[in-house]
Amino acid sequence: MTNEEIRQAVIDILSDISPEEDLENLDDNTPFRDQLSLDSMDVMDIILELRKRYRVNIPEEDYGKLDTMTNTVAYLEPSLKEM
Amino acid sequence: MYDAVIIGAGMSGLAAGIRMAHYDKKVCILERHKMIGGLNSYYRQGGRNYDVGLHALTNYAKKGAKTGPLVRLLRHLRMKWEELALIPQIGSSVAFPGMRLHFTNDIAHLEAEIRKKFPSQIDGFRRMIGELADYDQLGLGASGGSARQFVSRHLTDPLLIEMLFCPLLFYGGARENDMEFGQFCIMFRSIFLEGFSRPYNGVRLILQKLLDRFKRLGGELRLRSGVRQIVAKDSTARKIILDDGSEIEAKNIVSSAGWRETMNLCQVQQHSPQIPSGQLSFIETISVLDTQPKKFGHEKTIVFYNDSPVFTYKKPQQPVDLRSGVICSPNNFAYDKPLGEGMVRITSLANHDCWVSLDEEAYRLEKHRAYDRAVESAVRFIPDFRRHVIDTDMFTPLTIRRFTGHENGAIYGAPEKKYDGRTHLDNLFVCGTDQGMVGIIGSIVSGITIANKYLLGGNL
């Protein structure tokens, strides 16, 4: 997957979890939690969806690295670029 | 071997099942009855559809809302707001002798009522709302303490205090006359801050949506499959034995049967006495009418009534406590088109033991008597609708016990809750009423939360 495809994969998950959010105007460098109404259970849901869809396992200590879109794509890139 | 077996196909069990199935877990829900729903269900009789349990959904949120229990429910079940298409209430009231408080889904209405009718209390009321809104109602943390103590820090008028407690206790009080502080915050918010709504097609729509979702995700539902025993070795549940003697193995078990009831399935006697059993049960009368309630002047969605200044919420000594009750008309929501028939449902406190002691004939007679007396009591607070009644039905504490499995027909389960959902076994969890969430939204959120926290998150 290219980085653009990874970004779209994350957007797809966000839009499935939270269809009422405005994702078109998401700023990739601003933390998700400052733009979206996501609580800790939603964050866990995103991680579960990544595991379900792309078989990426994200250890709990890394959750904090998924704070912005840019950081999330960078974190996922090594796991997903060969897919 | 299942990844998870869930005991009970009520709202919480179905929700937990959907979460598991969504994440490709092999999951089976076991339901003792031939119908799903447990406390909240529906049936057809004499060509009519009846709902039981649900008067209204609490925790109403408008389409597009981004926070709150309803939003959490929709997100985690991957449902769209439109699928439930909740219709808000028209307006409800609490009716005590010489005093009525009207409220809607906009707290400003109740504030205006209190400013007008209890002017000395309005500042305290606002302060109290500010404080309880901070309580994290979605967390799993227990929070002890008496709600009455909390309220008395802010309000001093005993009549207002009783009038505020009346709806909260009727819609979720598992202990007599008081609530735990955390429970109070949840209930206050769900009723007064967020409010009532109903799908046009009632509880059946919600259950059908949940079941449909569960099955489409590959979940398995076994009806007429009551659980007789949970067999444990060391500190792990190993297998489930069904009423018919067959056995099922599962990595994890989630029970919505109730705390004491689940301990009984484990045959753990030493745990059960630690939590007293619930005692509060209800009867409900259902009257089908030949007209819409508003035609004879009844436009309130729900009326909580009590015929003296002090509201007594405890197990009555006689079959039914006729002094107080809840009157709900499913017609009185803001629908685009009216429901087919008028209906009035009246709920009052009842004594399970009295009803149990009756033989079949006496039980039948007592039902008729209780119907007449409950309706007679209620029409002191709403227009008399008795000349419009064309059909009736009724449930008693025995009905509640039969369909929920709760000891004593205790509608809201045990008086103390197991907020963290854990048990003495490392792979057995409780969800639903005794996990501390009440109401339909609360039950569903309970199933979601327990599945997320212990069955999905734990495996990351």
mmCIF file of C-alpha atoms in Angstrom, chain B residues 158-390:
data_model
loop_
_atom_site.group_PDB
_atom_site.id
_atom_site.type_symbol
_atom_site.label_atom_id
_atom_site.label_comp_id
_atom_site.label_asym_id
_atom_site.label_seq_id
_atom_site.Cartn_x
_atom_site.Cartn_y
_atom_site.Cartn_z
ATOM 1 C CA PRO B 158 -38.605 17.733 50.416
ATOM 2 C CA LEU B 159 -41.449 17.743 47.885
ATOM 3 C CA LEU B 160 -39.146 18.661 45.001
ATOM 4 C CA ILE B 161 -36.650 16.002 46.073
ATOM 5 C CA GLU B 162 -39.391 13.353 46.100
ATOM 6 C CA MET B 163 -40.672 14.490 42.722
ATOM 7 C CA LEU B 164 -37.230 14.231 41.157
ATOM 8 C CA PHE B 165 -36.516 10.825 42.644
ATOM 9 C CA CYS B 166 -39.870 9.379 41.568
ATOM 10 C CA PRO B 167 -39.107 8.935 37.826
ATOM 11 C CA LEU B 168 -35.511 7.886 38.462
ATOM 12 C CA LEU B 169 -36.479 5.177 40.923
ATOM 13 C CA PHE B 170 -39.316 3.894 38.752
ATOM 14 C CA TYR B 171 -37.055 3.663 35.727
ATOM 15 C CA GLY B 172 -34.015 2.154 37.346
ATOM 16 C CA GLY B 173 -34.115 1.875 41.115
ATOM 17 C CA ALA B 174 -32.773 -1.477 42.236
ATOM 18 C CA ARG B 175 -32.795 -0.611 45.921
ATOM 19 C CA GLU B 176 -35.527 0.702 48.164
ATOM 20 C CA ASN B 177 -36.069 4.470 48.397
ATOM 21 C CA ASP B 178 -32.542 5.477 47.460
ATOM 22 C CA MET B 179 -30.012 5.040 44.693
ATOM 23 C CA GLU B 180 -26.319 4.808 44.581
ATOM 24 C CA PHE B 181 -24.793 8.156 43.603
ATOM 25 C CA GLY B 182 -23.326 6.875 40.324
ATOM 26 C CA GLN B 183 -26.611 5.276 39.368
ATOM 27 C CA PHE B 184 -28.411 8.530 40.133
ATOM 28 C CA CYS B 185 -26.106 10.496 37.820
ATOM 29 C CA ILE B 186 -26.681 8.012 35.006
ATOM 30 C CA MET B 187 -30.437 7.998 35.495
ATOM 31 C CA PHE B 188 -30.785 11.745 35.945
ATOM 32 C CA ARG B 189 -28.890 12.383 32.773
ATOM 33 C CA SER B 190 -30.715 9.719 30.791
ATOM 34 C CA ILE B 191 -34.183 10.986 31.774
ATOM 35 C CA PHE B 192 -33.939 14.716 32.466
ATOM 36 C CA LEU B 193 -30.945 15.855 30.417
ATOM 37 C CA GLU B 194 -31.264 13.594 27.365
ATOM 38 C CA GLY B 195 -34.825 12.359 27.604
ATOM 39 C CA PHE B 196 -37.354 9.972 26.141
ATOM 40 C CA SER B 197 -37.910 8.705 22.639
ATOM 41 C CA ARG B 198 -39.325 5.683 20.878
ATOM 42 C CA PRO B 199 -39.005 4.121 17.439
ATOM 43 C CA TYR B 200 -42.326 4.182 15.600
ATOM 44 C CA ASN B 201 -42.453 0.389 15.682
ATOM 45 C CA GLY B 202 -41.422 0.085 19.310
ATOM 46 C CA VAL B 203 -39.142 -2.423 20.926
ATOM 47 C CA ARG B 204 -39.556 -5.005 18.179
ATOM 48 C CA LEU B 205 -37.729 -2.771 15.765
ATOM 49 C CA ILE B 206 -34.735 -2.525 18.076
ATOM 50 C CA LEU B 207 -34.619 -6.247 18.772
ATOM 51 C CA GLN B 208 -35.020 -7.143 15.132
ATOM 52 C CA LYS B 209 -32.199 -4.779 14.148
ATOM 53 C CA LEU B 210 -29.895 -6.263 16.765
ATOM 54 C CA LEU B 211 -30.715 -9.847 15.882
ATOM 55 C CA ASP B 212 -30.420 -9.203 12.174
ATOM 56 C CA ARG B 213 -27.019 -7.595 12.665
ATOM 57 C CA PHE B 214 -25.811 -10.429 14.886
ATOM 58 C CA LYS B 215 -26.858 -13.122 12.418
ATOM 59 C CA ARG B 216 -25.494 -11.339 9.360
ATOM 60 C CA LEU B 217 -22.127 -11.191 11.101
ATOM 61 C CA GLY B 218 -22.203 -14.956 11.532
ATOM 62 C CA GLY B 219 -23.311 -15.119 15.164
ATOM 63 C CA GLU B 220 -25.209 -18.157 16.361
ATOM 64 C CA LEU B 221 -28.381 -17.910 18.446
ATOM 65 C CA ARG B 222 -29.814 -20.931 20.209
ATOM 66 C CA LEU B 223 -33.343 -20.474 21.501
ATOM 67 C CA ARG B 224 -34.895 -22.791 24.105
ATOM 68 C CA SER B 225 -31.403 -23.341 25.425
ATOM 69 C CA GLY B 226 -31.397 -22.531 29.114
ATOM 70 C CA VAL B 227 -28.171 -22.905 31.066
ATOM 71 C CA ARG B 228 -28.229 -25.249 34.029
ATOM 72 C CA GLN B 229 -24.645 -24.964 35.211
ATOM 73 C CA ILE B 230 -21.291 -23.316 34.607
ATOM 74 C CA VAL B 231 -18.560 -25.799 35.443
ATOM 75 C CA ALA B 232 -15.262 -24.363 36.662
ATOM 76 C CA LYS B 233 -11.900 -25.872 37.454
ATOM 77 C CA ASP B 234 -9.393 -23.848 39.438
ATOM 78 C CA SER B 235 -10.324 -20.267 38.605
ATOM 79 C CA THR B 236 -11.493 -20.841 35.051
ATOM 80 C CA ALA B 237 -14.907 -21.690 33.652
ATOM 81 C CA ARG B 238 -14.471 -24.871 31.589
ATOM 82 C CA LYS B 239 -17.883 -25.689 30.192
ATOM 83 C CA ILE B 240 -21.570 -24.889 30.231
ATOM 84 C CA ILE B 241 -24.222 -27.526 30.821
ATOM 85 C CA LEU B 242 -27.595 -26.799 29.272
ATOM 86 C CA ASP B 243 -30.995 -27.706 30.681
ATOM 87 C CA ASP B 244 -31.165 -30.669 28.310
ATOM 88 C CA GLY B 245 -27.836 -31.971 29.603
ATOM 89 C CA SER B 246 -25.752 -31.103 26.551
ATOM 90 C CA GLU B 247 -22.416 -29.395 27.087
ATOM 91 C CA ILE B 248 -20.731 -26.430 25.429
ATOM 92 C CA GLU B 249 -17.154 -25.234 25.734
ATOM 93 C CA ALA B 250 -16.090 -21.632 25.404
ATOM 94 C CA LYS B 251 -12.967 -19.572 26.001
ATOM 95 C CA ASN B 252 -15.033 -16.846 27.596
ATOM 96 C CA ILE B 253 -18.521 -16.608 29.030
ATOM 97 C CA VAL B 254 -20.579 -13.445 29.369
ATOM 98 C CA SER B 255 -23.685 -13.823 31.473
ATOM 99 C CA SER B 256 -26.596 -11.402 31.419
ATOM 100 C CA ALA B 257 -28.537 -13.603 33.836
ATOM 101 C CA GLY B 258 -27.881 -11.355 36.838
ATOM 102 C CA TRP B 259 -25.138 -11.493 39.439
ATOM 103 C CA ARG B 260 -26.693 -13.838 41.976
ATOM 104 C CA GLU B 261 -28.297 -15.889 39.234
ATOM 105 C CA THR B 262 -24.887 -16.324 37.570
ATOM 106 C CA MET B 263 -23.308 -17.305 40.875
ATOM 107 C CA ASN B 264 -26.066 -19.873 41.270
ATOM 108 C CA LEU B 265 -25.175 -21.301 37.858
ATOM 109 C CA CYS B 266 -21.617 -21.664 39.146
ATOM 110 C CA GLN B 267 -23.060 -23.278 42.263
ATOM 111 C CA VAL B 268 -20.984 -20.887 44.314
ATOM 112 C CA GLN B 269 -23.013 -20.583 47.473
ATOM 113 C CA GLN B 270 -20.483 -18.586 49.428
ATOM 114 C CA HIS B 271 -20.600 -15.711 46.947
ATOM 115 C CA SER B 272 -24.336 -15.273 46.713
ATOM 116 C CA PRO B 273 -25.136 -14.034 50.209
ATOM 117 C CA GLN B 274 -22.670 -11.176 49.757
ATOM 118 C CA ILE B 275 -25.105 -9.428 47.489
ATOM 119 C CA PRO B 276 -28.671 -9.309 48.734
ATOM 120 C CA SER B 277 -31.322 -10.182 46.201
ATOM 121 C CA GLY B 278 -33.420 -7.498 44.559
ATOM 122 C CA GLN B 279 -36.931 -7.066 45.895
ATOM 123 C CA LEU B 280 -38.510 -4.492 43.634
ATOM 124 C CA SER B 281 -40.973 -5.756 41.125
ATOM 125 C CA PHE B 282 -43.826 -4.364 39.070
ATOM 126 C CA ILE B 283 -47.145 -5.130 37.561
ATOM 127 C CA GLU B 284 -48.140 -3.515 34.323
ATOM 128 C CA THR B 285 -51.581 -3.125 32.849
ATOM 129 C CA ILE B 286 -52.032 -2.592 29.142
ATOM 130 C CA SER B 287 -55.241 -1.037 27.847
ATOM 131 C CA VAL B 288 -55.983 -0.921 24.151
ATOM 132 C CA LEU B 289 -58.276 1.985 23.288
ATOM 133 C CA ASP B 290 -60.802 2.715 20.557
ATOM 134 C CA THR B 291 -59.309 6.177 20.090
ATOM 135 C CA GLN B 292 -56.054 8.113 20.289
ATOM 136 C CA PRO B 293 -55.356 9.350 23.850
ATOM 137 C CA LYS B 294 -55.192 12.987 22.775
ATOM 138 C CA LYS B 295 -58.847 12.750 21.668
ATOM 139 C CA PHE B 296 -59.897 12.526 25.322
ATOM 140 C CA GLY B 297 -57.358 15.068 26.473
ATOM 141 C CA HIS B 298 -54.382 12.939 27.405
ATOM 142 C CA GLU B 299 -51.311 14.263 25.610
ATOM 143 C CA LYS B 300 -48.493 13.467 28.010
ATOM 144 C CA THR B 301 -45.952 10.864 26.975
ATOM 145 C CA ILE B 302 -45.306 9.614 30.495
ATOM 146 C CA VAL B 303 -46.862 10.611 33.811
ATOM 147 C CA PHE B 304 -45.186 9.549 37.058
ATOM 148 C CA TYR B 305 -47.717 9.875 39.856
ATOM 149 C CA ASN B 306 -47.811 9.586 43.600
ATOM 150 C CA ASP B 307 -50.803 10.381 45.789
ATOM 151 C CA SER B 308 -49.018 11.777 48.845
ATOM 152 C CA PRO B 309 -46.126 14.206 49.418
ATOM 153 C CA VAL B 310 -43.734 11.360 50.238
ATOM 154 C CA PHE B 311 -42.907 8.802 47.575
ATOM 155 C CA THR B 312 -42.393 5.291 48.931
ATOM 156 C CA TYR B 313 -40.340 3.123 46.630
ATOM 157 C CA LYS B 314 -40.201 -0.228 48.332
ATOM 158 C CA LYS B 315 -41.635 -3.691 48.137
ATOM 159 C CA PRO B 316 -45.308 -3.363 49.112
ATOM 160 C CA GLN B 317 -46.948 -5.623 51.679
ATOM 161 C CA GLN B 318 -49.875 -6.298 49.366
ATOM 162 C CA PRO B 319 -49.902 -7.517 45.729
ATOM 163 C CA VAL B 320 -49.791 -3.992 44.279
ATOM 164 C CA ASP B 321 -48.900 -0.570 45.660
ATOM 165 C CA LEU B 322 -51.697 1.549 44.252
ATOM 166 C CA ARG B 323 -50.424 4.843 45.656
ATOM 167 C CA SER B 324 -48.008 5.489 42.849
ATOM 168 C CA GLY B 325 -47.272 4.454 39.315
ATOM 169 C CA VAL B 326 -46.174 5.301 35.808
ATOM 170 C CA ILE B 327 -48.618 5.952 32.972
ATOM 171 C CA CYS B 328 -47.185 5.674 29.489
ATOM 172 C CA SER B 329 -48.932 6.140 26.210
ATOM 173 C CA PRO B 330 -46.854 4.991 23.237
ATOM 174 C CA ASN B 331 -49.104 7.195 21.091
ATOM 175 C CA ASN B 332 -47.790 10.377 22.655
ATOM 176 C CA PHE B 333 -44.503 10.743 20.830
ATOM 177 C CA ALA B 334 -43.978 13.274 18.047
ATOM 178 C CA TYR B 335 -44.677 10.913 15.141
ATOM 179 C CA ASP B 336 -45.474 12.090 11.621
ATOM 180 C CA LYS B 337 -48.475 9.773 11.521
ATOM 181 C CA PRO B 338 -50.357 8.391 14.536
ATOM 182 C CA LEU B 339 -49.993 4.800 15.710
ATOM 183 C CA GLY B 340 -52.797 2.498 14.600
ATOM 184 C CA GLU B 341 -54.470 2.183 17.976
ATOM 185 C CA GLY B 342 -54.520 4.049 21.229
ATOM 186 C CA MET B 343 -52.812 2.424 24.166
ATOM 187 C CA VAL B 344 -52.204 3.226 27.816
ATOM 188 C CA ARG B 345 -49.783 1.264 29.979
ATOM 189 C CA ILE B 346 -49.719 1.632 33.752
ATOM 190 C CA THR B 347 -46.902 0.297 35.900
ATOM 191 C CA SER B 348 -46.948 0.010 39.688
ATOM 192 C CA LEU B 349 -44.824 -1.564 42.394
ATOM 193 C CA ALA B 350 -45.791 -5.113 43.254
ATOM 194 C CA ASN B 351 -44.952 -7.834 45.722
ATOM 195 C CA HIS B 352 -43.548 -10.927 44.055
ATOM 196 C CA ASP B 353 -44.246 -13.232 47.024
ATOM 197 C CA CYS B 354 -47.960 -12.380 47.074
ATOM 198 C CA TRP B 355 -48.308 -13.276 43.410
ATOM 199 C CA VAL B 356 -46.286 -16.478 43.754
ATOM 200 C CA SER B 357 -48.500 -17.760 46.554
ATOM 201 C CA LEU B 358 -51.657 -17.747 44.421
ATOM 202 C CA ASP B 359 -52.984 -20.854 42.707
ATOM 203 C CA GLU B 360 -53.918 -20.623 39.062
ATOM 204 C CA GLU B 361 -57.505 -19.526 39.548
ATOM 205 C CA ALA B 362 -56.673 -17.033 42.308
ATOM 206 C CA TYR B 363 -53.845 -15.630 40.167
ATOM 207 C CA ARG B 364 -56.227 -15.067 37.279
ATOM 208 C CA LEU B 365 -58.730 -13.320 39.535
ATOM 209 C CA GLU B 366 -56.060 -11.209 41.197
ATOM 210 C CA LYS B 367 -54.880 -10.053 37.774
ATOM 211 C CA HIS B 368 -58.380 -8.778 36.978
ATOM 212 C CA ARG B 369 -58.652 -7.109 40.346
ATOM 213 C CA ALA B 370 -55.221 -5.516 40.052
ATOM 214 C CA TYR B 371 -56.015 -4.268 36.552
ATOM 215 C CA ASP B 372 -59.179 -2.544 37.730
ATOM 216 C CA ARG B 373 -57.584 -1.022 40.792
ATOM 217 C CA ALA B 374 -54.413 0.145 39.032
ATOM 218 C CA VAL B 375 -56.426 1.881 36.327
ATOM 219 C CA GLU B 376 -58.779 3.390 38.894
ATOM 220 C CA SER B 377 -55.777 4.777 40.750
ATOM 221 C CA ALA B 378 -54.148 6.169 37.620
ATOM 222 C CA VAL B 379 -57.193 8.030 36.326
ATOM 223 C CA ARG B 380 -56.897 10.350 39.303
ATOM 224 C CA PHE B 381 -53.935 11.835 37.433
ATOM 225 C CA ILE B 382 -54.951 11.631 33.758
ATOM 226 C CA PRO B 383 -58.352 11.848 32.035
ATOM 227 C CA ASP B 384 -60.492 8.772 32.655
ATOM 228 C CA PHE B 385 -60.076 6.572 29.585
ATOM 229 C CA ARG B 386 -62.004 3.532 30.785
ATOM 230 C CA ARG B 387 -64.950 3.905 28.427
ATOM 231 C CA HIS B 388 -62.518 3.640 25.489
ATOM 232 C CA VAL B 389 -60.950 0.317 26.481
ATOM 233 C CA ILE B 390 -61.456 -2.442 23.922
#
